[in-house]
C-alpha cells in the first residue's frame, strides 16, 4: 500500500517535471507534414514573440528542400529523414517557409512564422 | 537535428567550416539550384513586414478623418493659406561661376554613367543568381526605390545625374560645333503630350510587378540596353529636352515626386550664342525647346532653391491632360504593387486562375496584367468623377478638365507616404545587399572592399518602428494633400466658401486613398 502510493507520487512528480521542463524551455513548436511536395491551400501561421525559441518539425512523403526566408535556414526533408528548423526569433516580421524546387513556378509558402514585437 | 540545417544564401554567408571543406564552385552550384526560381515579389526581394495591428489601423483612420475636418474648419476662418510660400535661393551666382560646381556636376554624372555601365556589364557577364549579381539590387532597390525617396525628400537630383542625358550631352558636345548647334530632326506633335512617357511607364510597371524575368540579371541588362537605345534615338530625333519632358518615364516620375521635395532645381531658360545671333529668345526656347545647345545653356543657369516641402506641388500651370493621366498611372501602379501582395488579391487571382484554364501557363501573368490595367483604369475613372463633381460644386467656374489638371498633384503626398510605409523596411533590409555586392558585383567570389561576407541584419528596424513610421507618414501625407488642395482651390476660385464646397469631392477621394494605403499595410503580405 505504502509502496504503491509512493510510486504514484513519484509518477506524478515526474510528469510535472516533464511538463514544467517543457514550459521552461519556452519553445514555440510547429509541426508541418508535407504531402506530395506541395504547399497546403491555406498555409498555417505560427505567431511567436520576439526572442522566443522556435522549432519547426518537418516531415514529408517526398524528398524536398525547404527554406525559411529572412532567417535563411535551409534543410532537406525526406520520408525517412524528418528534420527540424530551430532558431531564436531575434528579428520581428513575417517570414515564409517555402519549398525550393527547380521548376520555375509561383510557389505558395508551406507556412508563415510571424514574430511579433515584445 | 539542428546541425542538419545548412545555412547559406543571401542573408547568411557560408560557415567558415564549409568554406574550408568545399570548393567554391560546388557551393555556388548548390546555391544556384535554390535561387533558380523567381520567388521574388515586386521587382526583387521579399518583404517581411508584419501587418499593421488593428488598433493602429483604427487610430490612423480616425486621425485622418479628424484632421481633415480640422483643416477644413481652419480653412473656413482664414485665407492665410493662399500666401505664396517662402523660398530661399541657395546661391545661383556662387555655384554657377565656380569651377567647383561644374566639376561636382561632372563627377556626379560620371559616377552615374559608370554605375549604369557597371550594372549592364554585371547583368551580362556576372553570375545569374539574383542576390549574387549587382544588377537586380542596383536597379530595383538602389535606383528605383532609392531615387524615389531622394526625389521626394531632397529634390530632382535625377535630373542632374541622369546618365542617359549625360552620355547624350557628351557625345553631342564632341560631335557638334557651338557655332552651328544641332536642332531636333522631328517635330513633337502637340497632341502627343506626355502619352509616350505614360505608355513607357506602364511597360516599366509591368516589368517591375509582373514580368518573370525581373530578377534575372541578364534580362535586366538587356532591358537597360534597350532603354538606352530608345532614349538616345528619341533624344536625337526629337531633341533632348522634348524627350526628357515628354517621353522619358523616369525623368517624369522622379520629377513629379521631386515637386514635393524641399529643394527646387530650376533651369532658367536661356539661349545659346548661335540661337541668340538668330534672334531667338529665352521664351521661344521655353515654348519650343528644340535646340540642345540652348538646353545646356539653360542648365548652366541652374538655380537651387530651398522651399517648404510640398510647395512645388502648387505649380500646376504646366499640368496637361496627359500629364494628369501620367500622375494617376504613377500613383495607381505604386498602390497596385501593395494590392497584389494582399490575401484579397490572392483570392481573386486564385478564382480567376481556376476559371480560365484555356489561357494555359501564362494565366498568372495575364490575370495580373488585367488587374494592373483595371486598377489604373478604375483610379483614372474615379478621379474623373471627382473632377466632374468639383466642377459642379465650383458653380461651374472650373471645367472638369481644368479641375482634374489643377488637383491631380495634390494626391502626390499620399503616394509618397505610401512609398515610405510600403518600402521602408524592404529598402533598409534588402538595400544592405549592396554592401556585399560592392565587393563582389559579378558574383565571381571577389572581395574588393572586404565586405563580400557581409550578412544583412534583418532586424535593423523592428516591427514597431515600421508601424509607427508608416502610420505617421500616411497621416502627415494626408494632411499635406488636404492642405495643398485647399490652397489650390482658394487660388483658383478666390471665394473661400466656394473653395471649401468644391473641395468636398477631393476630400472624399483623399480619405478613400489614405484608407486604401492603410488597409494595404494592415494586410498580411502574401508572396
PDB file of C-alpha atoms in Angstrom, chain B residues 102-234:
ATOM      1  CA  UNK B 102      30.940  72.390 -62.862  1.00  0.00           C
ATOM      2  CA  UNK B 103      33.340  69.790 -61.560  1.00  0.00           C
ATOM      3  CA  UNK B 104      30.874  68.483 -58.967  1.00  0.00           C
ATOM      4  CA  UNK B 105      28.206  68.139 -61.631  1.00  0.00           C
ATOM      5  CA  UNK B 106      30.610  66.392 -63.964  1.00  0.00           C
ATOM      6  CA  UNK B 107      31.797  63.972 -61.266  1.00  0.00           C
ATOM      7  CA  UNK B 108      28.212  63.174 -60.242  1.00  0.00           C
ATOM      8  CA  UNK B 109      27.244  62.432 -63.842  1.00  0.00           C
ATOM      9  CA  UNK B 110      30.395  60.417 -64.421  1.00  0.00           C
ATOM     10  CA  UNK B 111      29.567  58.311 -61.349  1.00  0.00           C
ATOM     11  CA  UNK B 112      26.010  57.757 -62.595  1.00  0.00           C
ATOM     12  CA  UNK B 113      27.225  56.742 -66.069  1.00  0.00           C
ATOM     13  CA  UNK B 114      29.791  54.370 -64.532  1.00  0.00           C
ATOM     14  CA  UNK B 115      27.104  52.850 -62.305  1.00  0.00           C
ATOM     15  CA  UNK B 116      24.852  52.272 -65.322  1.00  0.00           C
ATOM     16  CA  UNK B 117      27.709  50.677 -67.245  1.00  0.00           C
ATOM     17  CA  UNK B 118      28.663  48.510 -64.267  1.00  0.00           C
ATOM     18  CA  UNK B 119      25.079  47.284 -63.861  1.00  0.00           C
ATOM     19  CA  UNK B 120      24.811  46.363 -67.542  1.00  0.00           C
ATOM     20  CA  UNK B 121      28.189  44.583 -67.515  1.00  0.00           C
ATOM     21  CA  UNK B 122      27.276  42.743 -64.288  1.00  0.00           C
ATOM     22  CA  UNK B 123      23.999  41.642 -65.827  1.00  0.00           C
ATOM     23  CA  UNK B 124      25.735  40.260 -68.900  1.00  0.00           C
ATOM     24  CA  UNK B 125      28.920  38.658 -67.591  1.00  0.00           C
ATOM     25  CA  UNK B 126      28.030  38.123 -63.922  1.00  0.00           C
ATOM     26  CA  UNK B 127      26.691  35.133 -62.058  1.00  0.00           C
ATOM     27  CA  UNK B 128      22.969  34.807 -62.806  1.00  0.00           C
ATOM     28  CA  UNK B 129      21.840  34.319 -59.201  1.00  0.00           C
ATOM     29  CA  UNK B 130      19.741  37.410 -58.395  1.00  0.00           C
ATOM     30  CA  UNK B 131      21.270  38.051 -54.970  1.00  0.00           C
ATOM     31  CA  UNK B 132      24.858  37.421 -56.126  1.00  0.00           C
ATOM     32  CA  UNK B 133      24.670  39.884 -59.017  1.00  0.00           C
ATOM     33  CA  UNK B 134      24.678  43.650 -58.663  1.00  0.00           C
ATOM     34  CA  UNK B 135      22.070  44.257 -61.390  1.00  0.00           C
ATOM     35  CA  UNK B 136      18.743  43.338 -59.680  1.00  0.00           C
ATOM     36  CA  UNK B 137      19.538  45.007 -56.354  1.00  0.00           C
ATOM     37  CA  UNK B 138      21.033  48.081 -58.029  1.00  0.00           C
ATOM     38  CA  UNK B 139      18.059  48.514 -60.363  1.00  0.00           C
ATOM     39  CA  UNK B 140      15.077  47.747 -58.131  1.00  0.00           C
ATOM     40  CA  UNK B 141      16.285  48.818 -54.729  1.00  0.00           C
ATOM     41  CA  UNK B 142      19.069  51.396 -55.076  1.00  0.00           C
ATOM     42  CA  UNK B 143      17.801  53.092 -58.211  1.00  0.00           C
ATOM     43  CA  UNK B 144      14.026  52.735 -58.328  1.00  0.00           C
ATOM     44  CA  UNK B 145      13.159  52.862 -54.612  1.00  0.00           C
ATOM     45  CA  UNK B 146      16.257  54.888 -53.696  1.00  0.00           C
ATOM     46  CA  UNK B 147      15.738  57.649 -56.242  1.00  0.00           C
ATOM     47  CA  UNK B 148      12.022  57.784 -55.437  1.00  0.00           C
ATOM     48  CA  UNK B 149      12.990  58.608 -51.842  1.00  0.00           C
ATOM     49  CA  UNK B 150      15.723  61.060 -52.866  1.00  0.00           C
ATOM     50  CA  UNK B 151      13.303  62.796 -55.257  1.00  0.00           C
ATOM     51  CA  UNK B 152      10.540  63.059 -52.687  1.00  0.00           C
ATOM     52  CA  UNK B 153      12.669  64.131 -49.737  1.00  0.00           C
ATOM     53  CA  UNK B 154      15.507  66.088 -51.362  1.00  0.00           C
ATOM     54  CA  UNK B 155      14.667  67.151 -54.898  1.00  0.00           C
ATOM     55  CA  UNK B 156      15.071  66.263 -58.515  1.00  0.00           C
ATOM     56  CA  UNK B 157      18.653  65.016 -58.221  1.00  0.00           C
ATOM     57  CA  UNK B 158      17.875  62.563 -61.019  1.00  0.00           C
ATOM     58  CA  UNK B 159      17.640  65.464 -63.481  1.00  0.00           C
ATOM     59  CA  UNK B 160      21.213  66.393 -62.524  1.00  0.00           C
ATOM     60  CA  UNK B 161      22.798  62.943 -62.733  1.00  0.00           C
ATOM     61  CA  UNK B 162      20.616  61.207 -65.374  1.00  0.00           C
ATOM     62  CA  UNK B 163      23.268  59.047 -67.072  1.00  0.00           C
ATOM     63  CA  UNK B 164      21.400  58.782 -70.390  1.00  0.00           C
ATOM     64  CA  UNK B 165      21.179  62.558 -70.690  1.00  0.00           C
ATOM     65  CA  UNK B 166      24.835  62.838 -69.648  1.00  0.00           C
ATOM     66  CA  UNK B 167      26.106  60.453 -72.322  1.00  0.00           C
ATOM     67  CA  UNK B 168      23.957  62.168 -74.948  1.00  0.00           C
ATOM     68  CA  UNK B 169      25.326  65.579 -73.927  1.00  0.00           C
ATOM     69  CA  UNK B 170      28.934  64.452 -74.049  1.00  0.00           C
ATOM     70  CA  UNK B 171      28.527  62.859 -77.484  1.00  0.00           C
ATOM     71  CA  UNK B 172      26.766  65.903 -78.820  1.00  0.00           C
ATOM     72  CA  UNK B 173      29.423  68.260 -77.487  1.00  0.00           C
ATOM     73  CA  UNK B 174      32.098  66.133 -79.109  1.00  0.00           C
ATOM     74  CA  UNK B 175      30.393  65.915 -82.490  1.00  0.00           C
ATOM     75  CA  UNK B 176      28.703  69.295 -82.918  1.00  0.00           C
ATOM     76  CA  UNK B 177      30.358  72.698 -83.050  1.00  0.00           C
ATOM     77  CA  UNK B 178      28.904  75.501 -80.999  1.00  0.00           C
ATOM     78  CA  UNK B 179      28.531  77.860 -83.978  1.00  0.00           C
ATOM     79  CA  UNK B 180      26.001  75.608 -85.656  1.00  0.00           C
ATOM     80  CA  UNK B 181      24.081  73.743 -82.952  1.00  0.00           C
ATOM     81  CA  UNK B 182      22.052  70.686 -83.789  1.00  0.00           C
ATOM     82  CA  UNK B 183      18.295  71.110 -83.699  1.00  0.00           C
ATOM     83  CA  UNK B 184      15.605  68.470 -83.444  1.00  0.00           C
ATOM     84  CA  UNK B 185      15.051  66.402 -86.576  1.00  0.00           C
ATOM     85  CA  UNK B 186      11.375  65.702 -85.972  1.00  0.00           C
ATOM     86  CA  UNK B 187       8.736  67.982 -84.512  1.00  0.00           C
ATOM     87  CA  UNK B 188       6.930  66.582 -81.480  1.00  0.00           C
ATOM     88  CA  UNK B 189       3.217  66.952 -82.234  1.00  0.00           C
ATOM     89  CA  UNK B 190       1.272  68.810 -79.550  1.00  0.00           C
ATOM     90  CA  UNK B 191      -1.469  66.219 -79.307  1.00  0.00           C
ATOM     91  CA  UNK B 192       1.090  63.612 -78.277  1.00  0.00           C
ATOM     92  CA  UNK B 193       1.609  65.368 -74.924  1.00  0.00           C
ATOM     93  CA  UNK B 194       3.308  63.022 -72.471  1.00  0.00           C
ATOM     94  CA  UNK B 195       1.415  59.951 -73.682  1.00  0.00           C
ATOM     95  CA  UNK B 196       4.636  58.160 -74.752  1.00  0.00           C
ATOM     96  CA  UNK B 197       6.004  58.544 -71.206  1.00  0.00           C
ATOM     97  CA  UNK B 198       2.718  57.228 -69.809  1.00  0.00           C
ATOM     98  CA  UNK B 199       2.877  54.206 -72.099  1.00  0.00           C
ATOM     99  CA  UNK B 200       6.518  53.533 -71.273  1.00  0.00           C
ATOM    100  CA  UNK B 201       5.806  53.889 -67.576  1.00  0.00           C
ATOM    101  CA  UNK B 202       3.055  51.276 -67.815  1.00  0.00           C
ATOM    102  CA  UNK B 203       5.512  48.965 -69.572  1.00  0.00           C
ATOM    103  CA  UNK B 204       8.019  49.604 -66.776  1.00  0.00           C
ATOM    104  CA  UNK B 205       5.398  48.908 -64.096  1.00  0.00           C
ATOM    105  CA  UNK B 206       4.551  45.652 -65.849  1.00  0.00           C
ATOM    106  CA  UNK B 207       8.234  44.692 -65.914  1.00  0.00           C
ATOM    107  CA  UNK B 208       8.580  45.512 -62.227  1.00  0.00           C
ATOM    108  CA  UNK B 209       5.444  43.830 -60.945  1.00  0.00           C
ATOM    109  CA  UNK B 210       4.561  41.017 -63.323  1.00  0.00           C
ATOM    110  CA  UNK B 211       7.451  40.099 -65.600  1.00  0.00           C
ATOM    111  CA  UNK B 212       9.054  36.759 -64.769  1.00  0.00           C
ATOM    112  CA  UNK B 213      12.494  37.993 -65.791  1.00  0.00           C
ATOM    113  CA  UNK B 214      12.561  40.949 -63.409  1.00  0.00           C
ATOM    114  CA  UNK B 215      15.098  39.357 -61.085  1.00  0.00           C
ATOM    115  CA  UNK B 216      17.268  37.748 -63.767  1.00  0.00           C
ATOM    116  CA  UNK B 217      20.425  39.849 -64.259  1.00  0.00           C
ATOM    117  CA  UNK B 218      20.920  39.138 -67.971  1.00  0.00           C
ATOM    118  CA  UNK B 219      17.350  40.087 -68.894  1.00  0.00           C
ATOM    119  CA  UNK B 220      17.584  43.250 -66.828  1.00  0.00           C
ATOM    120  CA  UNK B 221      20.806  44.159 -68.635  1.00  0.00           C
ATOM    121  CA  UNK B 222      19.059  43.759 -71.982  1.00  0.00           C
ATOM    122  CA  UNK B 223      16.204  45.937 -70.766  1.00  0.00           C
ATOM    123  CA  UNK B 224      18.697  48.632 -69.754  1.00  0.00           C
ATOM    124  CA  UNK B 225      20.409  48.410 -73.155  1.00  0.00           C
ATOM    125  CA  UNK B 226      17.053  48.563 -74.936  1.00  0.00           C
ATOM    126  CA  UNK B 227      16.019  51.592 -72.925  1.00  0.00           C
ATOM    127  CA  UNK B 228      19.363  53.298 -73.647  1.00  0.00           C
ATOM    128  CA  UNK B 229      18.980  52.811 -77.401  1.00  0.00           C
ATOM    129  CA  UNK B 230      15.382  54.062 -77.269  1.00  0.00           C
ATOM    130  CA  UNK B 231      16.339  57.109 -75.192  1.00  0.00           C
ATOM    131  CA  UNK B 232      19.288  58.167 -77.352  1.00  0.00           C
ATOM    132  CA  UNK B 233      17.326  57.649 -80.562  1.00  0.00           C
ATOM    133  CA  UNK B 234      14.449  59.669 -79.121  1.00  0.00           C
TER     134      UNK B 234
END
